Coordinates of C-alpha atoms in Angstrom, one line a residue:
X350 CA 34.8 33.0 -3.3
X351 CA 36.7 33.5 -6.6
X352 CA 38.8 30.3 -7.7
X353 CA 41.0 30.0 -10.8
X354 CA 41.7 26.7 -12.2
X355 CA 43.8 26.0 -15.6
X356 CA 45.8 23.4 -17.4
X357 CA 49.2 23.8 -18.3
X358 CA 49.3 23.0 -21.7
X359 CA 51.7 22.2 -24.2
X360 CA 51.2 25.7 -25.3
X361 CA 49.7 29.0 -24.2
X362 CA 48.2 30.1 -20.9
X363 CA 47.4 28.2 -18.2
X364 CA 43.4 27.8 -17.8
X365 CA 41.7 29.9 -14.5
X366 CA 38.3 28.2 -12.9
X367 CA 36.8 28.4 -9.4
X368 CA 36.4 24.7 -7.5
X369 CA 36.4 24.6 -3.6
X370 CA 34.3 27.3 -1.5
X371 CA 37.4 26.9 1.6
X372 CA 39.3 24.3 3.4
X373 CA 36.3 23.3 5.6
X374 CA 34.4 22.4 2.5
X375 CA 37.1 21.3 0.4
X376 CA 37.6 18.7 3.4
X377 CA 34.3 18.0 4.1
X378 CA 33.9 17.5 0.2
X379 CA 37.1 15.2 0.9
X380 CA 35.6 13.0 3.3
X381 CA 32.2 12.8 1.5
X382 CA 34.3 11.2 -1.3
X383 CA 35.9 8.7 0.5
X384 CA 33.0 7.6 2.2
X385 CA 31.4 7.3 -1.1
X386 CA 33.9 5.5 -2.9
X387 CA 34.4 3.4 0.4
X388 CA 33.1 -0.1 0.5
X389 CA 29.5 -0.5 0.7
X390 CA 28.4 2.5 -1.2
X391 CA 26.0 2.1 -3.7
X392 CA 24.0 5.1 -5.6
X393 CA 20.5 5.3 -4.4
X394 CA 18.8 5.5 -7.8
X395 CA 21.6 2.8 -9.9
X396 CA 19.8 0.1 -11.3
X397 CA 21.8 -3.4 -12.4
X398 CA 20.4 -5.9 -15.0
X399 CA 22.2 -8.8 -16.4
X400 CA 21.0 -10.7 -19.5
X401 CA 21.9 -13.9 -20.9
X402 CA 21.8 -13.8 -24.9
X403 CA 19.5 -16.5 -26.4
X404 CA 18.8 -17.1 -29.8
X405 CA 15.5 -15.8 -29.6
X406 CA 17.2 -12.7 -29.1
X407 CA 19.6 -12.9 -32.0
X408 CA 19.5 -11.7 -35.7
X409 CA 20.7 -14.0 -38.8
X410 CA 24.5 -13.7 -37.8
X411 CA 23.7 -14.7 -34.1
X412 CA 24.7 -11.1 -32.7
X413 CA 22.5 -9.7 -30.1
X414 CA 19.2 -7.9 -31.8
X415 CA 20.0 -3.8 -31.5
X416 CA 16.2 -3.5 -31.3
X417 CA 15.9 -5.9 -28.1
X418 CA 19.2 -4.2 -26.7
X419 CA 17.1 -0.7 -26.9
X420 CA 14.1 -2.6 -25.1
X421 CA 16.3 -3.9 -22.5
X422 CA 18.0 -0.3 -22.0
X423 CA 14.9 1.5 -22.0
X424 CA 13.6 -1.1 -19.0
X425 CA 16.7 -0.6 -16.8
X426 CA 16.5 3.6 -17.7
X427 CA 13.2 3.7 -16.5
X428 CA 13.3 1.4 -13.4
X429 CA 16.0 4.0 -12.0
X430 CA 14.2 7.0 -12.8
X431 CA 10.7 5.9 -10.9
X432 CA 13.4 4.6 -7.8
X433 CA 14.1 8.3 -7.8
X434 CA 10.7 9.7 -8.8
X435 CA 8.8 7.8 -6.8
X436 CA 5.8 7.7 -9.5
X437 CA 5.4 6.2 -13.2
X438 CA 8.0 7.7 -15.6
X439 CA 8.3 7.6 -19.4
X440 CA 10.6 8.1 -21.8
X441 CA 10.8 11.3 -23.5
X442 CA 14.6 11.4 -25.4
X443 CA 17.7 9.6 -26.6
X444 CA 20.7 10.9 -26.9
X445 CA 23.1 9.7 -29.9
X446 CA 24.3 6.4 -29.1
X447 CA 27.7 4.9 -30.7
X448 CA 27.4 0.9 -30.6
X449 CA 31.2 -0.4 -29.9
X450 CA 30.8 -3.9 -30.0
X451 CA 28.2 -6.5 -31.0
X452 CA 27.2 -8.9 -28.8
X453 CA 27.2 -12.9 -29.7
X454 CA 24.3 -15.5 -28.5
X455 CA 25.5 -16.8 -25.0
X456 CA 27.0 -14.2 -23.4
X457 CA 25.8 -11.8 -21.2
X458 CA 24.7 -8.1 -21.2
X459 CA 25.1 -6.2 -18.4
X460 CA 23.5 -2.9 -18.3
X461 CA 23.8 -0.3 -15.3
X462 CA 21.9 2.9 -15.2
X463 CA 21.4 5.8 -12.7
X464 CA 20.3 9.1 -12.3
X465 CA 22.4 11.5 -13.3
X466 CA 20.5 14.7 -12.1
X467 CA 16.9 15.8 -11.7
X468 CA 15.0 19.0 -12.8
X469 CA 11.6 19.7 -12.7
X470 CA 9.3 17.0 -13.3
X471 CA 12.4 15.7 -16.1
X472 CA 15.5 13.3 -15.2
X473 CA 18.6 12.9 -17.2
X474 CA 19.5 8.8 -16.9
X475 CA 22.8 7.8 -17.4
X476 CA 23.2 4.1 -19.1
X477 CA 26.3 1.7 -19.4
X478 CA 25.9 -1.5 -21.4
X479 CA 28.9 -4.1 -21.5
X480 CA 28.9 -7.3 -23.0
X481 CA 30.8 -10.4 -21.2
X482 CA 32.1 -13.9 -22.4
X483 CA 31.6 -16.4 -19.8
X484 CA 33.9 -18.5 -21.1
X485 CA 36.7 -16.9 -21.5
X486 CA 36.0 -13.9 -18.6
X487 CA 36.8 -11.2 -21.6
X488 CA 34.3 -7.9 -21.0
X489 CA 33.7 -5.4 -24.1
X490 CA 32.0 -1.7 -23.1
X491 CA 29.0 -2.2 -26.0
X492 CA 28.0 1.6 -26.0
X493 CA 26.9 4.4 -23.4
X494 CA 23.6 6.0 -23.6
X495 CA 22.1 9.5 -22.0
X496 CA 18.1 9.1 -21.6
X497 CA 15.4 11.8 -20.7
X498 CA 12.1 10.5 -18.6
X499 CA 9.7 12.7 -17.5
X500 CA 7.8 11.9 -13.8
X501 CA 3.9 11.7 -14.5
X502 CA 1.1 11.6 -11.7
X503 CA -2.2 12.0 -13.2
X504 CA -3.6 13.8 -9.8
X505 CA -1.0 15.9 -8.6
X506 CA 2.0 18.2 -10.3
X507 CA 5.2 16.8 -10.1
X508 CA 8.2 18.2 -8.5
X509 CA 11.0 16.0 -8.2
X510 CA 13.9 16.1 -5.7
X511 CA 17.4 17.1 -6.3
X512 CA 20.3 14.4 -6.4
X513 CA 23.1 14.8 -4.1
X514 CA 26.6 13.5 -5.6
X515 CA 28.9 12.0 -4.2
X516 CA 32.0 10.6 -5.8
X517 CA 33.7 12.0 -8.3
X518 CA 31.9 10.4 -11.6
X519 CA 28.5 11.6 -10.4
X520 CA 30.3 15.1 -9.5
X521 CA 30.8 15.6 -13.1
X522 CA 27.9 13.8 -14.4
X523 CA 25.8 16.2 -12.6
X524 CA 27.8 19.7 -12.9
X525 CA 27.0 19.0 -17.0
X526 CA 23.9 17.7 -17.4
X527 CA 22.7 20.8 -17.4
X528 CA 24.1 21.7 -20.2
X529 CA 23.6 18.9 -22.4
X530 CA 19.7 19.1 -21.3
X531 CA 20.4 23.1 -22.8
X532 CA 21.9 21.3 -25.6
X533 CA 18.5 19.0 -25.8
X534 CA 16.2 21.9 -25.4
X535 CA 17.4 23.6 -28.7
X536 CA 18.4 20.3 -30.6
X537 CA 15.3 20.5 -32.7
X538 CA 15.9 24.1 -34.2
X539 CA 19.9 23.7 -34.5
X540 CA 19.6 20.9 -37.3
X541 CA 16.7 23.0 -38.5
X542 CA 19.6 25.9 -38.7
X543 CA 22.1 23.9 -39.6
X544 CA 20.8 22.6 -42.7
X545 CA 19.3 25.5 -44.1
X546 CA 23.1 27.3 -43.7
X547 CA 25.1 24.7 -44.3
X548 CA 26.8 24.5 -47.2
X549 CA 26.0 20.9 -48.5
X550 CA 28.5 19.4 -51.3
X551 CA 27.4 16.5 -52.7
X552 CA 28.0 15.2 -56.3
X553 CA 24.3 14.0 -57.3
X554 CA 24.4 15.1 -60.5
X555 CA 28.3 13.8 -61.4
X556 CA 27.1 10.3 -60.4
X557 CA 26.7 7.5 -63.0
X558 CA 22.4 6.7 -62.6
X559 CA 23.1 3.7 -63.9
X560 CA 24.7 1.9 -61.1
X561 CA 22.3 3.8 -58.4
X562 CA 19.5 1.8 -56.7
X563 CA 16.5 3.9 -56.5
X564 CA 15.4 4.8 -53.3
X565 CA 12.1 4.6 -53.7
X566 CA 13.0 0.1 -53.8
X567 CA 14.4 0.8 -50.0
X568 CA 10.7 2.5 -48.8
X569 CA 9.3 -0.2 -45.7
X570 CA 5.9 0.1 -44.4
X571 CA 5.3 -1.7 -41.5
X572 CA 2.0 -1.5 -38.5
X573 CA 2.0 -2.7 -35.1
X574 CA -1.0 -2.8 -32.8
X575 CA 0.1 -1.8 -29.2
X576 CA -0.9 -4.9 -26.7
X577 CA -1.1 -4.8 -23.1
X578 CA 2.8 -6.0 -23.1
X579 CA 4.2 -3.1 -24.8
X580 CA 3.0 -1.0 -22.2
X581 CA 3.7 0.0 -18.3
X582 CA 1.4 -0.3 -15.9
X583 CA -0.2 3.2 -16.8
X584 CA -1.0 1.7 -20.8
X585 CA 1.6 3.7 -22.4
X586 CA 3.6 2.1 -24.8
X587 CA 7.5 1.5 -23.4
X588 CA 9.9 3.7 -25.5
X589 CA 12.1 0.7 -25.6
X590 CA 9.2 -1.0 -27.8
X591 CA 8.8 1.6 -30.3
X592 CA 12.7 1.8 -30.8
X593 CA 12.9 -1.6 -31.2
X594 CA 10.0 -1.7 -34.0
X595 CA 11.7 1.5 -35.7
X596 CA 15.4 -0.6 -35.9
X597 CA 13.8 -3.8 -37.5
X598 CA 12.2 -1.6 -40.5
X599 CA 15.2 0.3 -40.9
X600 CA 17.5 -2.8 -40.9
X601 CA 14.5 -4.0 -43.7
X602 CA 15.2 -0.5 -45.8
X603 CA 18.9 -1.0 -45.3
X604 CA 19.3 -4.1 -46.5
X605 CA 16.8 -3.6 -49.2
X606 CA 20.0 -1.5 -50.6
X607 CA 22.7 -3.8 -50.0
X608 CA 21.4 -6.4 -50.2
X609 CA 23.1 -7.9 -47.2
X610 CA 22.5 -8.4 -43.6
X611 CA 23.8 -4.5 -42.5
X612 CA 24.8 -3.9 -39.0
X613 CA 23.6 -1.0 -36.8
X614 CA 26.2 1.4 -35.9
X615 CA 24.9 4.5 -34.7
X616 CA 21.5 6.2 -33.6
X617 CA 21.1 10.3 -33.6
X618 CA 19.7 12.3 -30.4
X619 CA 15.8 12.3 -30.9
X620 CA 12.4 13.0 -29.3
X621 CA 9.7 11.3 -28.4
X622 CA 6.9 13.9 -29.6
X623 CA 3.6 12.1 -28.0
X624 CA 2.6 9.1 -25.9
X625 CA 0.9 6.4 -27.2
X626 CA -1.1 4.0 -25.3
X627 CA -2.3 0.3 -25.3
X628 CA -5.1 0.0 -28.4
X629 CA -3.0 2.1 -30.8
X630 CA -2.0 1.3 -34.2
X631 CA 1.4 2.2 -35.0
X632 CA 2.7 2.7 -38.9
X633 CA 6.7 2.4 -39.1
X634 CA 7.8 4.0 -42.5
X635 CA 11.7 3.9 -43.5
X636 CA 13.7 4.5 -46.0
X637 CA 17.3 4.7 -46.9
X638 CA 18.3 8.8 -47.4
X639 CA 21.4 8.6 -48.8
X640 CA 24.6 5.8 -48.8
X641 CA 28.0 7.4 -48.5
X642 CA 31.2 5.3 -49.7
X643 CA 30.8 2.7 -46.3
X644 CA 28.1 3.7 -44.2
X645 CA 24.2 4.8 -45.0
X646 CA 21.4 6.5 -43.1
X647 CA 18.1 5.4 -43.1
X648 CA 14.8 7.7 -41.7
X649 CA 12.2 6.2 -39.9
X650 CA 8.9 7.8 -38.8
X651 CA 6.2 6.8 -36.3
X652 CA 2.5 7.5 -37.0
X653 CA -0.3 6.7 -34.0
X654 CA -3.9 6.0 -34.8
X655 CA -6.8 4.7 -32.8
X656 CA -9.3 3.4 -35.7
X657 CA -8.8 2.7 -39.0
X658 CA -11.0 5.3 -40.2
X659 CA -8.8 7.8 -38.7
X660 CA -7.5 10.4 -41.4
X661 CA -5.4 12.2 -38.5
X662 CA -2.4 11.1 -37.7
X663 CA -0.5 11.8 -34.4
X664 CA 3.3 11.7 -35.5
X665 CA 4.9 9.6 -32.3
X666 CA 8.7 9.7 -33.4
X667 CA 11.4 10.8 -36.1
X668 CA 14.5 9.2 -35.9
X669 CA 17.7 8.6 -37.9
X670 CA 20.0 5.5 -38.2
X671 CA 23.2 5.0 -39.6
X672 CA 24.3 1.0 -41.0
X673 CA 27.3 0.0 -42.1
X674 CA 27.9 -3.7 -44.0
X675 CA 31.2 -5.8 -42.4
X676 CA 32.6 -8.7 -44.4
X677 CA 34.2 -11.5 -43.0
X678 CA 37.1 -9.3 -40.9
X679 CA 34.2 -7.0 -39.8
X680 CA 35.6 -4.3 -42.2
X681 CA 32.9 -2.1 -43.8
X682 CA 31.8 -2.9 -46.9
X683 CA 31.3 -0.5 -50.6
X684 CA 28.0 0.2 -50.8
X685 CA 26.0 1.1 -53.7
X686 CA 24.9 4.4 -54.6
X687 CA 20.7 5.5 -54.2
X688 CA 19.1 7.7 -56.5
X689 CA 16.7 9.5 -55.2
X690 CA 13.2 10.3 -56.1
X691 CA 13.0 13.8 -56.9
X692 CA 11.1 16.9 -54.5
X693 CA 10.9 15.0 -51.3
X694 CA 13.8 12.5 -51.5
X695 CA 16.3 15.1 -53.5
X696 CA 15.7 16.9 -50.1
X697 CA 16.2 14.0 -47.6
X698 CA 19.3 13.1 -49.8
X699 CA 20.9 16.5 -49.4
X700 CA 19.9 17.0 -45.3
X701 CA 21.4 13.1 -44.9
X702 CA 25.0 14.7 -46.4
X703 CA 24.6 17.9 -44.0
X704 CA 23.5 15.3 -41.4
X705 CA 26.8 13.5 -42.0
X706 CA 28.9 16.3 -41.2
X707 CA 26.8 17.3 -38.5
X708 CA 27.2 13.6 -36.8
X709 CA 30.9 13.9 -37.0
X710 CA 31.6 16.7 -35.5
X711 CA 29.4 16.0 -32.9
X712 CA 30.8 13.0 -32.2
X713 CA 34.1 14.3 -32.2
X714 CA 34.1 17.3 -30.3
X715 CA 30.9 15.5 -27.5
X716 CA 32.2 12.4 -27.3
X717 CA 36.2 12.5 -27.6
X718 CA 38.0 12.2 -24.3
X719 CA 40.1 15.5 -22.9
X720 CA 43.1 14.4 -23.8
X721 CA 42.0 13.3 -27.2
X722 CA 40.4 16.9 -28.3
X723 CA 43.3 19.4 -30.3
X724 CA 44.5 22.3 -28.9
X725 CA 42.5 24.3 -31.4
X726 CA 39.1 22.8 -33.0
X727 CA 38.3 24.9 -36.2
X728 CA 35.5 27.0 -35.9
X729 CA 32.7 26.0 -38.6
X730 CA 29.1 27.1 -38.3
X731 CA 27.8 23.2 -37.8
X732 CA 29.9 22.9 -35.2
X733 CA 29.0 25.7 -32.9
X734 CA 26.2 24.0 -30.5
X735 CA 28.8 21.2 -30.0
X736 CA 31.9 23.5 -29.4
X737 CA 30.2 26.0 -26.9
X738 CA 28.7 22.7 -25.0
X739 CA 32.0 20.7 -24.8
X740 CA 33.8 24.4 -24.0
X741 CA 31.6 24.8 -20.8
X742 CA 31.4 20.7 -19.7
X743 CA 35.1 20.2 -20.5
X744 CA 35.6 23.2 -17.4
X745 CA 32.9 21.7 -15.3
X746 CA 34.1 18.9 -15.5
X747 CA 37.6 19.8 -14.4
X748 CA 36.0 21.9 -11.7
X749 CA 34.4 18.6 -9.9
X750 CA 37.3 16.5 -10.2
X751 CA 38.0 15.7 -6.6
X752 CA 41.9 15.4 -6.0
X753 CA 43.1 18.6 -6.0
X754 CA 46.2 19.3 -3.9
X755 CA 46.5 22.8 -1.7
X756 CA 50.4 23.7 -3.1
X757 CA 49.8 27.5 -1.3
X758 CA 47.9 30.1 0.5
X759 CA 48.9 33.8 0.5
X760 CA 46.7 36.7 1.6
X761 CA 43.3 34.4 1.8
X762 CA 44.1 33.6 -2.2
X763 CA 44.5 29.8 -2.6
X764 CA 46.7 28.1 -5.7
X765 CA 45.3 24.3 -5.9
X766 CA 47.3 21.9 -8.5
X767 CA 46.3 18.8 -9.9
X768 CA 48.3 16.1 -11.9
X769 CA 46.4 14.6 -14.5
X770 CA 47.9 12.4 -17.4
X771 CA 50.2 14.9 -19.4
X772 CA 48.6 17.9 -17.9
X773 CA 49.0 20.2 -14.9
X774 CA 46.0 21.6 -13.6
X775 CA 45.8 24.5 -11.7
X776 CA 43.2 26.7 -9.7
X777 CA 43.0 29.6 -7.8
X778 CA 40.3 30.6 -4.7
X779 CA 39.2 33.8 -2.6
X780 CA 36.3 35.3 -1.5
X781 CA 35.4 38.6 -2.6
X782 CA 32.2 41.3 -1.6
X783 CA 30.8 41.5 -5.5
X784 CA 27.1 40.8 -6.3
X785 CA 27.6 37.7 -8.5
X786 CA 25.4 38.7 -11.4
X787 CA 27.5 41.6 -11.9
X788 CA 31.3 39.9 -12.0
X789 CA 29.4 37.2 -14.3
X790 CA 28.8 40.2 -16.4
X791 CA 32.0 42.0 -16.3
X792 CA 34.0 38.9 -16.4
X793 CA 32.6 37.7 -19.8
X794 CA 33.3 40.9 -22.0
X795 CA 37.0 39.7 -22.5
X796 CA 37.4 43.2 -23.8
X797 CA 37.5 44.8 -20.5
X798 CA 40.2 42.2 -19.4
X799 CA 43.4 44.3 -20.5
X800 CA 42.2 46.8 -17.5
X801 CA 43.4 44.7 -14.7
X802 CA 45.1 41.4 -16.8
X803 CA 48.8 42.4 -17.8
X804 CA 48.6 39.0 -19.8
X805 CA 46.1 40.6 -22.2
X806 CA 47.9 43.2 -24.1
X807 CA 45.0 43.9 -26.2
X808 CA 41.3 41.9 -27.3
X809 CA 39.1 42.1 -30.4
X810 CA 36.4 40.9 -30.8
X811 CA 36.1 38.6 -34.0
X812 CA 32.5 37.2 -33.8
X813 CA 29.3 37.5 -31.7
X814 CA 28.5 34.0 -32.1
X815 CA 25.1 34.5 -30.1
X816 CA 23.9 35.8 -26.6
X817 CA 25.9 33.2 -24.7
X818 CA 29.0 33.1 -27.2
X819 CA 31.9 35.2 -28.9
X820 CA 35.0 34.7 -30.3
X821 CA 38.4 37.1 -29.6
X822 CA 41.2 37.4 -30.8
X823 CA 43.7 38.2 -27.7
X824 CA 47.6 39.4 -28.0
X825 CA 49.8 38.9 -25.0
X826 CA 53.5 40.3 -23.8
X827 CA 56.5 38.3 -24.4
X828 CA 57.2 35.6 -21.8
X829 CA 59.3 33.3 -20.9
X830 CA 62.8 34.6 -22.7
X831 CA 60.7 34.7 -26.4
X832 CA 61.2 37.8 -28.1
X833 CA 57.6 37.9 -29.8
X834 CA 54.3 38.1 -28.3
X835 CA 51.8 35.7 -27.9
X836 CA 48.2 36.0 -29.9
X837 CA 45.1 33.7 -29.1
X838 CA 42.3 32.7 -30.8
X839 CA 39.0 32.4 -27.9
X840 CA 36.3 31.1 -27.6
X841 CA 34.5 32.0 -24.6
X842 CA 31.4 30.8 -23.7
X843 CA 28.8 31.7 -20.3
X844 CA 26.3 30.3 -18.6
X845 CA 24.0 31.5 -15.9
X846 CA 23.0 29.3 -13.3
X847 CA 20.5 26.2 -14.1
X848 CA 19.5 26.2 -10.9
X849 CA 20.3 27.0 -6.9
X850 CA 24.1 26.0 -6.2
X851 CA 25.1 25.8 -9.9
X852 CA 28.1 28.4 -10.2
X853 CA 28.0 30.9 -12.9
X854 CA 30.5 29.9 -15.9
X855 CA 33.0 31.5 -18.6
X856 CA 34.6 29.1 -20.1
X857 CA 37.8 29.8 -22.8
X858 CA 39.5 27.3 -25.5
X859 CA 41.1 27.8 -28.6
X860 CA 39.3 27.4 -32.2
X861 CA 40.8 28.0 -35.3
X862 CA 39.9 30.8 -38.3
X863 CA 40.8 30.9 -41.6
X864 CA 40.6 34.8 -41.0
X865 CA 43.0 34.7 -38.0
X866 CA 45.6 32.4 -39.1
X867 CA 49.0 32.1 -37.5
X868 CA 51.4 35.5 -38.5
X869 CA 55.2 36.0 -38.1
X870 CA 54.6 38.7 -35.7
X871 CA 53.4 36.3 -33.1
X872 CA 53.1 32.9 -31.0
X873 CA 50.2 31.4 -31.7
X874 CA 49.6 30.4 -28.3
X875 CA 46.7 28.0 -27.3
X876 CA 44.5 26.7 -24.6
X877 CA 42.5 23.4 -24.1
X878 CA 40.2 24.6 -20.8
X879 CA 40.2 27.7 -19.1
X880 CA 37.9 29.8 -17.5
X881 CA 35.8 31.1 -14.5
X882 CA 33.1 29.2 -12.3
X883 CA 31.7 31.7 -9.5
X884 CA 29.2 30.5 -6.6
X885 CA 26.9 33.0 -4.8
X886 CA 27.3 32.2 -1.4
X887 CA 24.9 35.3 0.0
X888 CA 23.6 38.0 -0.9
X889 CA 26.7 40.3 -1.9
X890 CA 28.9 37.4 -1.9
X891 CA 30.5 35.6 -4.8
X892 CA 32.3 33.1 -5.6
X893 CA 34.8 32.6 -8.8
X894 CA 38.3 32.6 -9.8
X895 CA 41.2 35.1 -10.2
X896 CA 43.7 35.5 -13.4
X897 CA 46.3 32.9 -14.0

């Protein structure tokens, strides 16, 4: 069944995408969703917990601990995985996680978490944290957090059962997690690429050393013996635990810089690469790796040993943080520069500023809301995982929205609007007898799309990004009463199916290039989310959408 969804933007082309297989399941998908957002519902695997703030649990300005927050989110992560699982579950990743809002002694966390979707023996856990004043009935989001546990059974293999969603939210939730768990799967070797490409601009040598504060004065060294509390019922240490240890020697190295009590604003995506269990000895090292005008990142690194005489180490854990200082008005504070020690730290100090950039344009192009994301996102090696990933969610995620509105039907083809904010969203449907492996492939050469598109006067192709992405540049006829043509810069990014029922995807936006810049000749036209999502529904059958 070919479906073709798009937005009508501001400028450009309307955006083409595949959503409902017919009527009958467009209605049945209907009726699923009211009865799911009906009264009563309640996801299977969501798991609620609700914390009163205590001093015990605060730092020296009476805000909530970061480090028992992590504990407290890892607990109510892994509680919903094993509901689903059925068996012990442990952490194995955090995504980047954005903290919003502190939280004061006396009020109350509350901290929701379910699961997402499920792969092989691996879950993706979705957590909400939100901070509420009893007093006064006012409720602050604190931050939102994507965890990875993996199902463990020391007898028998693990294969865990798919989730079924239901309303809309877990629709979406679940039509991208796969590709954020692609996005995981390579995360290691991106940064790795990243910062041996990047070009890093930093001005060490321009700085005055006499106002820097060696970083060798921020270095903490801290051990921890793992006791039977730290651990679940199987003797490995909670992940929660070991975050919570790495935050309170990175606040150490922080303020070991500043000199003042810093606050905790951000942790990047990491792994945990090994277990460790109930008798280990755990060394904590941090220090800071570079301070920027208002914020500084501090690297932490966990060792595991069993005995003292040990000379291996198992490496447990890498992580990066990222501290600001607030004055009274919680604005950030200057902050002083390091000089570091060079070899090693030179290196740290220069990855930290590529790190930076990195962050930013991750969390601007991830975690930006539709409507906030330009037209056109410049196109910049660093950016590329983050781009390609928000290219193919931002259409998935259109795709499983669930009020779409039947406008017509002609000839079996079906045009499907939907009125969202300042945007007009359409889609079109049909079935048609093409072996879906090889309209994925035709579909995503946009060269071959001036045979049967009259929209695309002509496509060359600018870039080869990699296997799954390319960039075009794509000229148009004159519409509309304009005399001039339009031209577009594409992105256009495919997937193959993760797994049975996931649709095959090609999903367009604009980017910008300083090699293709806007010309007199034409009208730059542009395009948020467009694209094609096609379902095999048997064996010469597919399903996908038509042209706008």
């Amino acid at each position: 069944m070919i479906q073709n969804v798009g937005n009508h933007l501001r400028r450009g082309l309307a955006s083409v995408f595949s959503s409902r297989t017919s009527r009958k399941s467009a209605s049945r998908a209907g009726n699923d969703s009211a009865m799911a957002d009906g009264e009563g519902y309640r996801n299977p695997t969501e798991v609620q917990m609700s914390q009163l703030v205590l001093p015990c649990h605060t730092n020296q300005r009476g805000e909530l601990s970061v480090g028992q927050l992590l504990k407290w989110i890892d607990t109510t992560a892994c509680l919903s995985a094993e509901r689903h699982a059925g068996c012990p579950c442990v952490t194995a990743s955090m995504d980047d996680i954005y903290f919003e809002h502190t939280i004061s002694v006396g009020q109350v966390v509350n901290i929701k978490a379910k699961v997402n979707r499920a792969f092989n023996s691996s879950m993706e856990v979705g957590i909400q944290v939100a901070s509420e004043d009893l007093c006064s009935e006012k409720q602050w989001n604190v931050c939102k957090a994507l965890a990875t546990f993996v199902a463990h059974r020391e007898i028998t293999k693990v294969k865990l059962k798919q989730i079924t969603p239901r309303t809309e939210e877990e629709k979406m939730e679940h039509s991208v997690a796969a590709e954020r768990r692609r996005m995981r799967l390579v995360y290691a070797d991106t940064i790795k690429d990243l910062l041996a490409n990047c070009a890093i601009q930093d001005d060490l040598e321009s700085r005055d050393c006499s106002h820097m504060v060696p970083a060798e004065k921020t270095r903490v060294e801290s051990v921890e013996l793992v006791l039977p509390p730290h651990a679940n019922h199987q003797g490995n240490t909670f992940g929660g635990q070991i975050m919570a240890w790495m935050e309170n020697v990175a606040t150490i190295a922080a303020s070991r810089l500043c000199r003042a009590h810093p606050t905790l604003k951000a942790i990047e995506m990491f792994h945990f690469r090994g277990p460790s269990q109930v008798g280990d000895r755990l060394v904590l090292k941090a220090i800071v790796n570079n301070a920027f005008k208002h914020s500084m990142e501090v690297g932490v690194c966990v060792e595991a040993y069993r005995q003292q005489a040990e000379t291996h180490r198992r490496h447990i854990n890498s992580a990066f943080m990222t501290f600001v200082v607030l004055d009274a008005d919680d604005q950030p504070q200057l902050l002083p520069w390091i000089r570091p020690q060079p070899g090693d730290g030179e290196r740290r100090y220069r990855e930290a500023s590529a790190r930076k950039k990195i962050r930013l344009d991750r969390k601007y192009i991830v975690s930006c809301k539709q409507t906030e994301v330009p037209l056109s996102v410049p196109w910049d090696p660093s950016n590329q995982v983050y781009l390609s990933y928000n290219n193919v969610s931002s259409l998935r995620m259109l795709v499983a929205k669930d009020n779409w509105v039947l406008s017509s039907e002609i000839n079996q083809v079906r045009l499907y609007t939907l009125e969202d904010d300042k945007f007009l969203s359409f889609h079109m449907e049909m079935v048609v007898h093409v072996d879906a492996a090889q309209a994925f492939l035709l579909l995503s050469d946009l060269r071959r799309r001036p045979e049967w598109d009259k929209h695309y006067r002509s496509v060359e192709l600018v870039q080869q990004v990699d296997e799954d992405d390319a960039i075009y540049h794509v000229t148009s006829p004159a519409l509309g009463g304009h005399t001039k043509p339009q031209d577009f810069v594409i992105l256009a990014s495919r997937r193959k199916p993760c797994d049975n029922g996931d649709p095959y995807v090609i999903a367009l936006r604009s980017v910008t290039l300083p090699t293709h810049r806007e010309t007199p000749e034409y009208r730059r036209g542009e395009t948020l989310c467009s694209g094609f999502c096609f379902w095999r529904e048997g064996d010469q059958l597919t399903k996908g959408p038509t042209t706008a």
